[in-house]
XYZ file of C-alpha atoms in Angstrom:
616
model
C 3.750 -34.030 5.362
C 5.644 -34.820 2.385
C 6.367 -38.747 1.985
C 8.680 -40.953 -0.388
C 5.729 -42.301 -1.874
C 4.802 -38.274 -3.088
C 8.798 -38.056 -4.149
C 8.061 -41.145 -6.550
C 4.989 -39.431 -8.268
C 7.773 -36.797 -9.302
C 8.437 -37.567 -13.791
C 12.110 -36.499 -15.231
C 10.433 -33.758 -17.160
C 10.646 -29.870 -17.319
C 7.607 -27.969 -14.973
C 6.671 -25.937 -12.134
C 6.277 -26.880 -8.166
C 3.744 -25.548 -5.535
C 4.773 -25.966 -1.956
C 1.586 -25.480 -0.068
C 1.993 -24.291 3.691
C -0.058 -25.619 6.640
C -3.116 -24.028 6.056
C -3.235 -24.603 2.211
C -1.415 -21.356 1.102
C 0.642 -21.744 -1.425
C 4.461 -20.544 -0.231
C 6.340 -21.050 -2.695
C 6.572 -21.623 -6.806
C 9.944 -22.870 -8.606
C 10.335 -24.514 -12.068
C 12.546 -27.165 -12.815
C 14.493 -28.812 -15.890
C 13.267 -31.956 -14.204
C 11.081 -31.971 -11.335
C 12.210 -35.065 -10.131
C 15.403 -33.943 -9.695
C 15.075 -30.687 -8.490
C 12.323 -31.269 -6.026
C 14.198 -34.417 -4.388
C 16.831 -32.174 -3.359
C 14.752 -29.660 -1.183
C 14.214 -33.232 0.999
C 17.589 -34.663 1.236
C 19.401 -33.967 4.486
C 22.469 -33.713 2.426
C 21.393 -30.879 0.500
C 22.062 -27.298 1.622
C 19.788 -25.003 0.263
C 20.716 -22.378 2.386
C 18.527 -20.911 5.570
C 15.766 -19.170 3.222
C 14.973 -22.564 1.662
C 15.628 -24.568 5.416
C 13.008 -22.036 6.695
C 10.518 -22.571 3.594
C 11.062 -26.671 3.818
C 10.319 -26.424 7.601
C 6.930 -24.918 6.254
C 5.789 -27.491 3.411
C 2.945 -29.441 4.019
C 2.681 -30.695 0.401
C 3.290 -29.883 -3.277
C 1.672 -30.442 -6.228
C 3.009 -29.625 -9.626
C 2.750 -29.230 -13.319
C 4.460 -30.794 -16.709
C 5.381 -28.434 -19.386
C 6.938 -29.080 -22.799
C 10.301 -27.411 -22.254
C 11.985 -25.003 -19.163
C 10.559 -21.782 -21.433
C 7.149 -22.804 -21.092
C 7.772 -23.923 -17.060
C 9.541 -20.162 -16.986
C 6.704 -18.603 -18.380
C 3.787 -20.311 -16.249
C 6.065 -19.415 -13.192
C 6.520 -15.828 -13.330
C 2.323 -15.828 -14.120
C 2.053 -18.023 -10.707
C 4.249 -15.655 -8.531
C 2.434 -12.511 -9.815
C -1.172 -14.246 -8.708
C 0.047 -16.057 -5.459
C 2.418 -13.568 -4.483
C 4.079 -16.473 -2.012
C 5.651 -16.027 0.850
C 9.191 -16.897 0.274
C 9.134 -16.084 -3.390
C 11.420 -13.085 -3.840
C 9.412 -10.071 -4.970
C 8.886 -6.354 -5.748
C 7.181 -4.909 -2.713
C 4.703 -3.022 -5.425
C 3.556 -3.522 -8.802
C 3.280 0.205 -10.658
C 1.685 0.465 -14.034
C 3.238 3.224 -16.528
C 1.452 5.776 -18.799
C 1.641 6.008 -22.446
C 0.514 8.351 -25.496
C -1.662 6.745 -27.677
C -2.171 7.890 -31.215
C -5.540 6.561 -32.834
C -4.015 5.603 -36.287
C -6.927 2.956 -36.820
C -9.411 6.332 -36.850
C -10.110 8.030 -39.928
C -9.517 11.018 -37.831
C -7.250 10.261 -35.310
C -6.928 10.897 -31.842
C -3.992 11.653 -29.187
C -5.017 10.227 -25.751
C -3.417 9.095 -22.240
C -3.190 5.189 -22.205
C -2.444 2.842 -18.932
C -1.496 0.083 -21.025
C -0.033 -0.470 -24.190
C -2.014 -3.131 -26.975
C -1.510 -4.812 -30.162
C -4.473 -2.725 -31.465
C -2.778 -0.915 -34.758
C -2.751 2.045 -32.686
C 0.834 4.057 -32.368
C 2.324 4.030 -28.574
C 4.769 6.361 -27.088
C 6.359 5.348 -23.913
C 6.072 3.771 -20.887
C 6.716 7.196 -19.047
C 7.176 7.714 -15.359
C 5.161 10.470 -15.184
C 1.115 10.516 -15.385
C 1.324 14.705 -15.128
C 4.080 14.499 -17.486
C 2.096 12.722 -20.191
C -1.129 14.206 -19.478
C 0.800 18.139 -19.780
C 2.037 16.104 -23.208
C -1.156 15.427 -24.705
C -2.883 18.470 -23.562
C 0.194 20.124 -25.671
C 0.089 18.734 -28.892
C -3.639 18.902 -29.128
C -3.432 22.682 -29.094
C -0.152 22.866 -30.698
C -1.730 20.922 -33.908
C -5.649 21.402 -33.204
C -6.212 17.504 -32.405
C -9.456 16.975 -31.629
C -10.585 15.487 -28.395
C -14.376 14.403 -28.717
C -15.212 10.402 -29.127
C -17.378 10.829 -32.288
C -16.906 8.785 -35.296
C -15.982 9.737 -38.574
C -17.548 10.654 -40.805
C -20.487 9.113 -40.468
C -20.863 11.847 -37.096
C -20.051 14.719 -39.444
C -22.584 17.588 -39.308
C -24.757 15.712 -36.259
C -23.581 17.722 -33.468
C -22.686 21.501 -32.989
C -19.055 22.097 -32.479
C -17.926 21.924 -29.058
C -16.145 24.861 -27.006
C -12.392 23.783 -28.670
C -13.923 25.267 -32.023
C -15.099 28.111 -30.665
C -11.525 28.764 -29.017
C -9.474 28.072 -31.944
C -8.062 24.272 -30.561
C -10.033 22.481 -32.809
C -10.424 22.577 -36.534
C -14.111 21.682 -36.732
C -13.670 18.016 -37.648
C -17.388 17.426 -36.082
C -18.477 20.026 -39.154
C -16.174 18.320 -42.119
C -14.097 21.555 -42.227
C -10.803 19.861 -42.768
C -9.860 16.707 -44.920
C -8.765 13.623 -43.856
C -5.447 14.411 -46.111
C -5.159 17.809 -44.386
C -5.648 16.351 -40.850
C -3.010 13.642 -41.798
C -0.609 16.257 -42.191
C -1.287 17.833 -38.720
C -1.177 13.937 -37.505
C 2.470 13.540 -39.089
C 3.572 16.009 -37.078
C 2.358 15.171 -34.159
C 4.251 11.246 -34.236
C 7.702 13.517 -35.070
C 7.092 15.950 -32.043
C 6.287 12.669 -29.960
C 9.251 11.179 -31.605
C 11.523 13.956 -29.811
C 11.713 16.028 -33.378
C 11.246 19.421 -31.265
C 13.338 21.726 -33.687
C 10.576 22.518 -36.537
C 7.763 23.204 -34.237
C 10.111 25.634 -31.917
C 10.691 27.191 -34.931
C 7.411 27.619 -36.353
C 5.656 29.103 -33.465
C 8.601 31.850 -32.635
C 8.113 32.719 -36.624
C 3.941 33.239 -35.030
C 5.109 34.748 -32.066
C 7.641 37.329 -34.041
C 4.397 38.059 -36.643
C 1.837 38.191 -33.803
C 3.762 40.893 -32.286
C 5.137 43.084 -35.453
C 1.099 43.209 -35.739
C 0.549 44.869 -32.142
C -1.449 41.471 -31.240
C 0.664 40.902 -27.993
C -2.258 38.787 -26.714
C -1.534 36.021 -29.708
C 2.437 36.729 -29.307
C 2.128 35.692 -25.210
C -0.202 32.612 -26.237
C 2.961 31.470 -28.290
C 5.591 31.769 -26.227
C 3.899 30.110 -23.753
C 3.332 27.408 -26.102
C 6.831 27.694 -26.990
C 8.064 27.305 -23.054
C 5.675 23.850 -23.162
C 7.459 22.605 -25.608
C 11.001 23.424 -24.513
C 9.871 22.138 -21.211
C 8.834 18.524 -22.856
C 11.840 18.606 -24.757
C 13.754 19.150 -21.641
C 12.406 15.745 -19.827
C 14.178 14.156 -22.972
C 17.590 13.849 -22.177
C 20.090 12.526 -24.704
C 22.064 9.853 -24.166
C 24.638 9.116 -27.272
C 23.143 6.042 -28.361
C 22.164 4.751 -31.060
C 18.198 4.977 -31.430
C 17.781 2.096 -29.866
C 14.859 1.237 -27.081
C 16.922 -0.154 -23.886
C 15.864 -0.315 -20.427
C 19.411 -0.027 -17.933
C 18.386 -2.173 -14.929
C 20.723 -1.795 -12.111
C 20.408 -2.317 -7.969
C 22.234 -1.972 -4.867
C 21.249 -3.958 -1.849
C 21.873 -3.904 2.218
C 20.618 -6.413 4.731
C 16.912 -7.243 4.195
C 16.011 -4.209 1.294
C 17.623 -3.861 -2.243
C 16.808 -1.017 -4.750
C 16.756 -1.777 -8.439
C 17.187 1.175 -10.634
C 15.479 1.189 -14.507
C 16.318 4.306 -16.964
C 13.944 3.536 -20.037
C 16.362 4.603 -23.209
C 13.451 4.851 -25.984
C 14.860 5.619 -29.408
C 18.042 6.423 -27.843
C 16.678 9.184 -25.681
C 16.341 8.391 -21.595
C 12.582 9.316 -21.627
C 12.450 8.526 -17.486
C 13.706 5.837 -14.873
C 11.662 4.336 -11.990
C 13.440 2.808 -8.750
C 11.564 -0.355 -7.377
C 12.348 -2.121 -4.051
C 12.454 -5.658 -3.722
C 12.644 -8.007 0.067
C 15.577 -9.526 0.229
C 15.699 -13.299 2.050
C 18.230 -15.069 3.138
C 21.046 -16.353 0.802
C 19.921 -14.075 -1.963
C 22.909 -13.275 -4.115
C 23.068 -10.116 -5.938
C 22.390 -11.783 -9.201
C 19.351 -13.853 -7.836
C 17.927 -10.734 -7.295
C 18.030 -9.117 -10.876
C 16.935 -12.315 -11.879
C 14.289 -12.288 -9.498
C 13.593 -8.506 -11.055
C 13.240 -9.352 -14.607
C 10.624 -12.081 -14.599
C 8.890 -10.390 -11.921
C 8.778 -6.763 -13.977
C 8.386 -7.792 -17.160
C 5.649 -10.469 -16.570
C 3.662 -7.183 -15.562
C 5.224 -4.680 -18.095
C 3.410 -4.205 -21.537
C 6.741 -2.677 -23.036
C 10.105 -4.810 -24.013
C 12.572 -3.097 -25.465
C 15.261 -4.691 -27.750
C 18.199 -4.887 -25.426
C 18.361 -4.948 -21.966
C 21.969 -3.940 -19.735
C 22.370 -5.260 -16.618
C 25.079 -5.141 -13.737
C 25.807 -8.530 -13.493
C 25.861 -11.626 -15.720
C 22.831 -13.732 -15.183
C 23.029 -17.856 -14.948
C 19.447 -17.848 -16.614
C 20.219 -15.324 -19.187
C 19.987 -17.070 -22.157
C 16.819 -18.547 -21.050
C 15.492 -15.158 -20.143
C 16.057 -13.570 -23.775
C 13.877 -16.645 -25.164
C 11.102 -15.699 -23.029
C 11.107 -12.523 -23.593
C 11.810 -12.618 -27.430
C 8.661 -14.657 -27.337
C 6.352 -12.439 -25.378
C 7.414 -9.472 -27.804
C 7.747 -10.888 -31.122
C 10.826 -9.911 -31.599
C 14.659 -10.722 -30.545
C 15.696 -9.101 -26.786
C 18.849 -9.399 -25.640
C 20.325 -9.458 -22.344
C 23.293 -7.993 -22.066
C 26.017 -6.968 -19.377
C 28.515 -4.021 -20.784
C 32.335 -4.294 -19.720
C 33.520 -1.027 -21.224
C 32.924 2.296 -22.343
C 29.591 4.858 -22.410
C 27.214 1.625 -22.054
C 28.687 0.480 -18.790
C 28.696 4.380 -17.644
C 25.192 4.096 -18.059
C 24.541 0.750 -16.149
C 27.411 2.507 -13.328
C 25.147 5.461 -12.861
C 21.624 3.585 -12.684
C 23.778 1.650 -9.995
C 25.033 4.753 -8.695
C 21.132 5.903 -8.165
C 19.619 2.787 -6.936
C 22.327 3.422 -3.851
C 21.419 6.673 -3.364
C 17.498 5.627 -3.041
C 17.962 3.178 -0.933
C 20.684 5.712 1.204
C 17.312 7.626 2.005
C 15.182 5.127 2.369
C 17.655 3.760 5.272
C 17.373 7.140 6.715
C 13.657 6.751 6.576
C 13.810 3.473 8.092
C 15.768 4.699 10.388
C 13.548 7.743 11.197
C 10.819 5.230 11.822
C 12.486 3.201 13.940
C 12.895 5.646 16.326
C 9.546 6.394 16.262
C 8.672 2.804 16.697
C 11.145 0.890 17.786
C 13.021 3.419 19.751
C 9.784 4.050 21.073
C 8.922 0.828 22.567
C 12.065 0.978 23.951
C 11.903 4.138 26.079
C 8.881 3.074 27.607
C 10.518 -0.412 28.849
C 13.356 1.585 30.028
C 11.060 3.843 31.992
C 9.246 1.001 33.198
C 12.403 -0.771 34.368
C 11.455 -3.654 31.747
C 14.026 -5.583 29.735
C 12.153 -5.012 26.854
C 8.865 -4.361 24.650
C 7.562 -5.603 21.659
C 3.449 -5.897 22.007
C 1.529 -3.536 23.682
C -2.474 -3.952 24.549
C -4.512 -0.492 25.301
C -8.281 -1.108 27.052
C -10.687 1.682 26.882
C -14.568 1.724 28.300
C -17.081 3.878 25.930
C -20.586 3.805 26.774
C -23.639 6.333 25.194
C -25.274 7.969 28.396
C -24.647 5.116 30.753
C -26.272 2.564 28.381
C -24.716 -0.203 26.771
C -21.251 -0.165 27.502
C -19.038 -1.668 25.053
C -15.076 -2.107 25.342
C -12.222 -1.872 22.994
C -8.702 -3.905 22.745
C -5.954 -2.418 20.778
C -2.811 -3.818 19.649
C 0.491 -2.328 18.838
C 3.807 -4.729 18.017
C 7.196 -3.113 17.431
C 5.673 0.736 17.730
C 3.063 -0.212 14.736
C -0.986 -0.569 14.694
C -1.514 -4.466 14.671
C -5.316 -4.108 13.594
C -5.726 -7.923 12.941
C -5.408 -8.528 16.202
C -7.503 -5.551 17.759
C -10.775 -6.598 19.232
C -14.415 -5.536 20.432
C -16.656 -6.717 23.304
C -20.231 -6.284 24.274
C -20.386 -5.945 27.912
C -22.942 -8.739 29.490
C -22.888 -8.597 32.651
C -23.111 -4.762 34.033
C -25.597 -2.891 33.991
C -25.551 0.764 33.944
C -22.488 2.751 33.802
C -19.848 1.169 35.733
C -16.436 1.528 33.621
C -14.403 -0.291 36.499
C -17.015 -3.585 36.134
C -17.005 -3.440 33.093
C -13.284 -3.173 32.720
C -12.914 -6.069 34.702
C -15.456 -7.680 32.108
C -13.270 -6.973 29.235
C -10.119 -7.943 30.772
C -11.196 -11.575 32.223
C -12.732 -12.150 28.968
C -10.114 -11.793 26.957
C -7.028 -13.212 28.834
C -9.042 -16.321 30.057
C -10.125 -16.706 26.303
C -6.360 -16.780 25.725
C -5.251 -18.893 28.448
C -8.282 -22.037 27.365
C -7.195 -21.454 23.333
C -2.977 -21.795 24.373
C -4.205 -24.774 26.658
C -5.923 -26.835 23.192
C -3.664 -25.639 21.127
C -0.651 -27.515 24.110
C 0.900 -23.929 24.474
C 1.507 -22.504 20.988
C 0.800 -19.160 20.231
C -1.836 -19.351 16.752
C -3.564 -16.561 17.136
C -4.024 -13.269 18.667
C -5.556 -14.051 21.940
C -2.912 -16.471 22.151
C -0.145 -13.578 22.004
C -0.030 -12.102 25.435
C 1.443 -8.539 25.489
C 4.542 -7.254 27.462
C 2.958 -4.429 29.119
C -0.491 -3.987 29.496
C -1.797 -0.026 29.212
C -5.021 1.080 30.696
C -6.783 4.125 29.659
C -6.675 5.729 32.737
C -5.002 6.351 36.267
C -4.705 4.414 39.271
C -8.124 2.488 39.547
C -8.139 1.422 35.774
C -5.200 0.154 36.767
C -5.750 -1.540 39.947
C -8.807 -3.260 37.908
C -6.438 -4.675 36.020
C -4.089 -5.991 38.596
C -7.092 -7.685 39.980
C -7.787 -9.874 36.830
C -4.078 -10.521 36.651
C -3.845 -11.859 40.068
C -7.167 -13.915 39.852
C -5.799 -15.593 36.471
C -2.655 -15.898 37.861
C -0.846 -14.070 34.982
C 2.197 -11.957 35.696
C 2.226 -8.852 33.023
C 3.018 -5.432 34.107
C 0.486 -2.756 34.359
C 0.823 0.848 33.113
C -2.304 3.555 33.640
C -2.064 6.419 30.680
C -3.028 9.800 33.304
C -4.421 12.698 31.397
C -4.383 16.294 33.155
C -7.271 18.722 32.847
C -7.156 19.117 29.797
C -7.420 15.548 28.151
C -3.841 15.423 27.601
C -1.631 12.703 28.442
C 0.175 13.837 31.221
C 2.024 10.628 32.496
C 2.365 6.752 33.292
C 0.626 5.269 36.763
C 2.943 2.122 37.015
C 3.159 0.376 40.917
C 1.705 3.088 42.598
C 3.456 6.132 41.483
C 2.798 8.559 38.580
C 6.221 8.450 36.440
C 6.726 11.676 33.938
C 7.127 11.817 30.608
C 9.662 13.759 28.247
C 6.523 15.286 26.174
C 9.007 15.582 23.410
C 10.041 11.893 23.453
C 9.063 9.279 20.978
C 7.948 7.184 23.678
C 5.443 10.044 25.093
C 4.075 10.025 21.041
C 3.665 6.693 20.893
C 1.970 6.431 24.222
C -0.386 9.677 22.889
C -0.796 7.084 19.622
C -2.111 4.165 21.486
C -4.215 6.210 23.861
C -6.128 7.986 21.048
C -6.586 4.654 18.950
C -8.047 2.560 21.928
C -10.295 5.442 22.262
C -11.329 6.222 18.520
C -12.123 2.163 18.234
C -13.971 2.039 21.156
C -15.876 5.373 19.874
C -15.956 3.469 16.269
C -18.032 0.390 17.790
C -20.228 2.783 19.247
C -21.127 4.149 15.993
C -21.566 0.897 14.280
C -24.106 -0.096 16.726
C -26.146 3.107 16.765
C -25.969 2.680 13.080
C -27.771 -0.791 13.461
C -30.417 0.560 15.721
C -29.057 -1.244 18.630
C -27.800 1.703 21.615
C -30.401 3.930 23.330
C -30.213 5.988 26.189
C -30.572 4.251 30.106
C -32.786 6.704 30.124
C -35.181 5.109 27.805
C -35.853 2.164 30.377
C -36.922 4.732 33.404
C -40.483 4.255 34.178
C -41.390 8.133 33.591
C -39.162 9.169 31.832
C -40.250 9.841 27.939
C -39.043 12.320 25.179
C -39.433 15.642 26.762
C -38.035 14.715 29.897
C -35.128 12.604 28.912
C -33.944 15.628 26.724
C -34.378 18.167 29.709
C -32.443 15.497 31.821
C -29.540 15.189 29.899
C -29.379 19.424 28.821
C -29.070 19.885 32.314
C -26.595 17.270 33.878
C -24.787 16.573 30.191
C -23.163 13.001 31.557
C -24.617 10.274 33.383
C -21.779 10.869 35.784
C -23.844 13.840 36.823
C -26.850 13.027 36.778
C -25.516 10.162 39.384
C -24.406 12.459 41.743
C -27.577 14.828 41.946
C -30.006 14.360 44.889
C -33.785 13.441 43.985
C -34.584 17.392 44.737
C -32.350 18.136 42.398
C -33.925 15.997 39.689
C -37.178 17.309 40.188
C -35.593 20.618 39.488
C -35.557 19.624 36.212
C -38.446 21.038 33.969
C -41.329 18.547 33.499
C -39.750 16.308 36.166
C -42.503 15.240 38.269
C -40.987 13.944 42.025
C -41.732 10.420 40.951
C -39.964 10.285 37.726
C -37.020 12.235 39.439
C -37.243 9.374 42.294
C -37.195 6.801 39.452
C -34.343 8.557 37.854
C -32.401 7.891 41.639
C -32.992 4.700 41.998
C -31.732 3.496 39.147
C -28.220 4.960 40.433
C -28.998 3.687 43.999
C -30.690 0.499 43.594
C -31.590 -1.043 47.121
C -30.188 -4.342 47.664
């Protein structure tokens, strides 16, 4: 709990804050121009932060925090303290992406043209960030065959003459550098134009190779003539992905977002040398009390702290209060002077319109999407209350009973909330107490076990709900028909809990066929989202109870019943279960009908019986 005494600690200098949650987590980073100022005010009843900041306050066990030399340097060591804590009520993207570049190998004597992930003061020559890994990778495959680059990771020249020539030589994409058949000067030449093509200089290469193609076929060599023009279609392809945009040459990113409720879309088109080489749409959760321009400037520390690439000017939609700030940070993580800009008029503010224009349109279909799986989740849960004759749904709880030949039963709790998989909160058990294969015993296991477990934890913890035991679901959903489900009802009534019951019936055939719910079999639309989800939740209570299975066999720990029937070895145990298949079977047969069995002697097959009709 945060006290006056931990207010006074607070100094009248620039730094960064750490509100630290309940459970240590840290929920929240800021930076101040003075932290005693600005950290007073989230504690003053006066003060209205807002409902985000209310909610985050509400949360705050402590804070701890730490001096910098000016609101830069707090600025800085913020954005690097949201991208590592990721808090809770920090305002983030939902993903962080990484972009490909080109890499040319300048610092080689011989240099190379290879895919990069990230871009580093190394002396080396970077093209990029594109949005495209295949686009890049078609790029660099191009322009080594275009102008016989060679691949290999040898060094030279001191490799020169070690090796034989690899399969490039042999196939004309490589001009032997490995042997010392080209000069450095020569290759320099072939490197040159390589940096111009990358530079977007398309126009003398196009040329040259429809002058090969023309030559190739004049001399009846139509095999040559079709390798150029497909080389030729590469090219105009590349070229194509780099549109022109009537600027000036300059590197620019155009950063602008639309927003609706909880989700907003920021837009990027990267402008490099005054060609739009790509754009990339990122969404970011919006909290409460976020204002458009919070969020952009939310965007840009959160981007490019994780972007290796600044260009010189940045456009955005809106004027920023931290701008100014901003372009100092970033002019110091480049090297170089950024500006932040917002155009009012002409082809610039066209181009920060139509980045808007596209980060609506994204987030258009992702609202469809959304909407799409709401129905299939929401929607969902809501079709089965309304066939139940519930008010509502939001947490289901599926039971299933697997056992391995009647030994070893185990049982399996699954959790759905708002139509979704809640895995956290699914659960195993071992059953203890029955022996043999009894799935309605051991149902009744699995049930008491965990609903008194969550009825002693929301007793100590004086009724609050902390963890998932603790959460007690609105409809309960057996794997099964009527007696799964009158198992249930039993435990219910003996732990006086009132939470309605719903079997899932299969037919014949293993399909879900219907819901057992007081009695009565109630069908189901088998085109309905409701019938899917109930499929869903059937088939995951049943492939986790399969899963635990397989984790124990894997651990040595499940054998057959059979194992632990006087008489009953190898050979017999295998004829046993080839003939009957289940222990279900094998329960019903008489002791006649046991010693059937090849190799069954009649006291084995009388051992065998008893163990399914033990005398009391």
């Amino acid at each position: 709990m945060v006290t006056e005494q931990d207010l006074g600690k607070l100094p009248d200098q620039p730094g960064v804050y750490l509100m630290h949650g309940k459970n240590d987590e840290i929920i929240y980073v800021g930076k101040a121009r003075s932290l005693k100022n600005r950290v007073r005010q989230y504690f003053q009843p006066s003060h209205d932060e807002g409902l985000k900041k209310k909610q985050m306050v509400a949360n705050i066990d402590y804070f701890e925090f730490i001096v910098t030399d000016s609101e830069l340097e707090a600025l800085i060591l913020e954005c690097n303290l949201i991208k590592e804590y990721r808090p809770k009520y920090n305002t983030m993207l939902r993903d962080d992406k990484t972009y490909p570049y080109i890499e040319v190998t300048l610092t080689e004597a011989y240099p190379r043209v290879m895919f990069s992930r990230r871009m580093k003061k190394n002396g080396n020559k970077f093209f990029g960030p594109f949005t495209s890994a295949n686009a890049v990778h078609d790029t660099v495959e191009l322009v080594q065959k275009l102008y016989k680059i060679r691949t290999c990771s040898q060094k030279f020249p001191e490799s020169f003459g070690k090796n034989r020539p690899c399969l490039n030589y042999h196939i004309g994409q490589c001009l032997g550098v490995c042997q010392g058949n080209i000069s450095k000067e020569e290759y320099a030449k072939n490197v040159e134009k390589v940096i111009d093509f990358l530079n977007g200089d398309y126009f003398d290469t196009l040329k040259d190779l429809e002058a090969k193609m023309l030559s190739a076929s004049e001399e009846m060599d139509f095999e040559k003539a079709a390798l150029y023009r497909d080389l030729i279609e590469s090219v105009k392809a590349c070229a194509g992905r780099q549109k022109a945009t009537q600027l000036d040459g300059e590197d620019r990113d155009i950063i602008a977002m639309a927003a609706a409720k909880e989700d907003a879309v920021v837009q990027v088109f990267f402008i490099r040398d005054g060609k739009m080489i790509g754009r990339e749409h990122f969404f970011i959760n919006v909290r409460v009390d976020d204002t458009n321009e919070d969020l952009l400037q939310y965007f840009l520390k959160d981007y490019y702290t994780g972007t290796p690439f600044i260009p010189r000017e940045i456009f955005v939609q809106y004027d920023l209060e931290e701008a100014e700030l901003l372009e100092n940070w970033l002019t110091d993580k480049k090297g170089a002077r950024v500006y932040i800009r917002t155009p009012k008029r002409g082809s610039k503010e066209k181009l920060v319109e139509l980045a808007a224009k596209n980060a609506q349109m994204v987030l258009d279909q992702d609202r469809e999407k959304i909407k799409k799986e709401e129905g299939r989740t929401l929607g969902a849960m809501k079709e089965i209350a309304d066939m139940l004759g519930l008010p509502g749904a939001s947490r289901m709880e599926a039971f299933d009973i697997s056992n391995i030949s009647g030994f070893q039963s185990v049982g399996s709790m699954v959790v759905f909330e708002k139509g979704k998989p809640k895995r956290s909160d699914y659960r195993k058990f071992k059953i203890k107490t029955v022996e043999g294969p009894n799935d309605y015993a051991s149902m009744h296991e699995v049930l008491t076990r965990r609903f008194s477990h969550g009825l002693e934890e929301l007793e100590a913890n004086g009724g609050q709900q902390e963890d998932s035991f603790t959460k007690f679901p609105d409809i309960i959903m057996m794997d099964g028909g009527k007696g799964q489900v009158h198992i249930a009802e039993q435990v219910m009534a003996e732990l006086g809990l009132h939470i309605p019951i719903a079997g899932m019936v299969k037919d014949d055939h293993h399909r879900t066929r219907g819901l057992y719910f007081k009695d009565q079999e109630l069908p189901i639309d088998t085109h309905s989202q409701g019938f899917q989800l109930i499929t869903r939740l059937q088939d995951e209570a049943h492939r986790f109870a399969i899963e635990y299975h397989r984790s124990l066999r894997s651990k040595g720990q499940v054998h057959s019943f059979l194992d632990d029937i006087e008489g009953i070895g190898p050979a017999r145990r295998k004829a046993l279960m080839k003939k009957y298949v289940s222990a279900e079977n094998m329960a019903k047969a008489t002791i006649d009908d046991l010693k059937d069995t090849p190799s069954m002697s009649r006291e084995a097959a009388e051992n065998v019986y008893n163990y399914f009709h033990p005398v009391n």
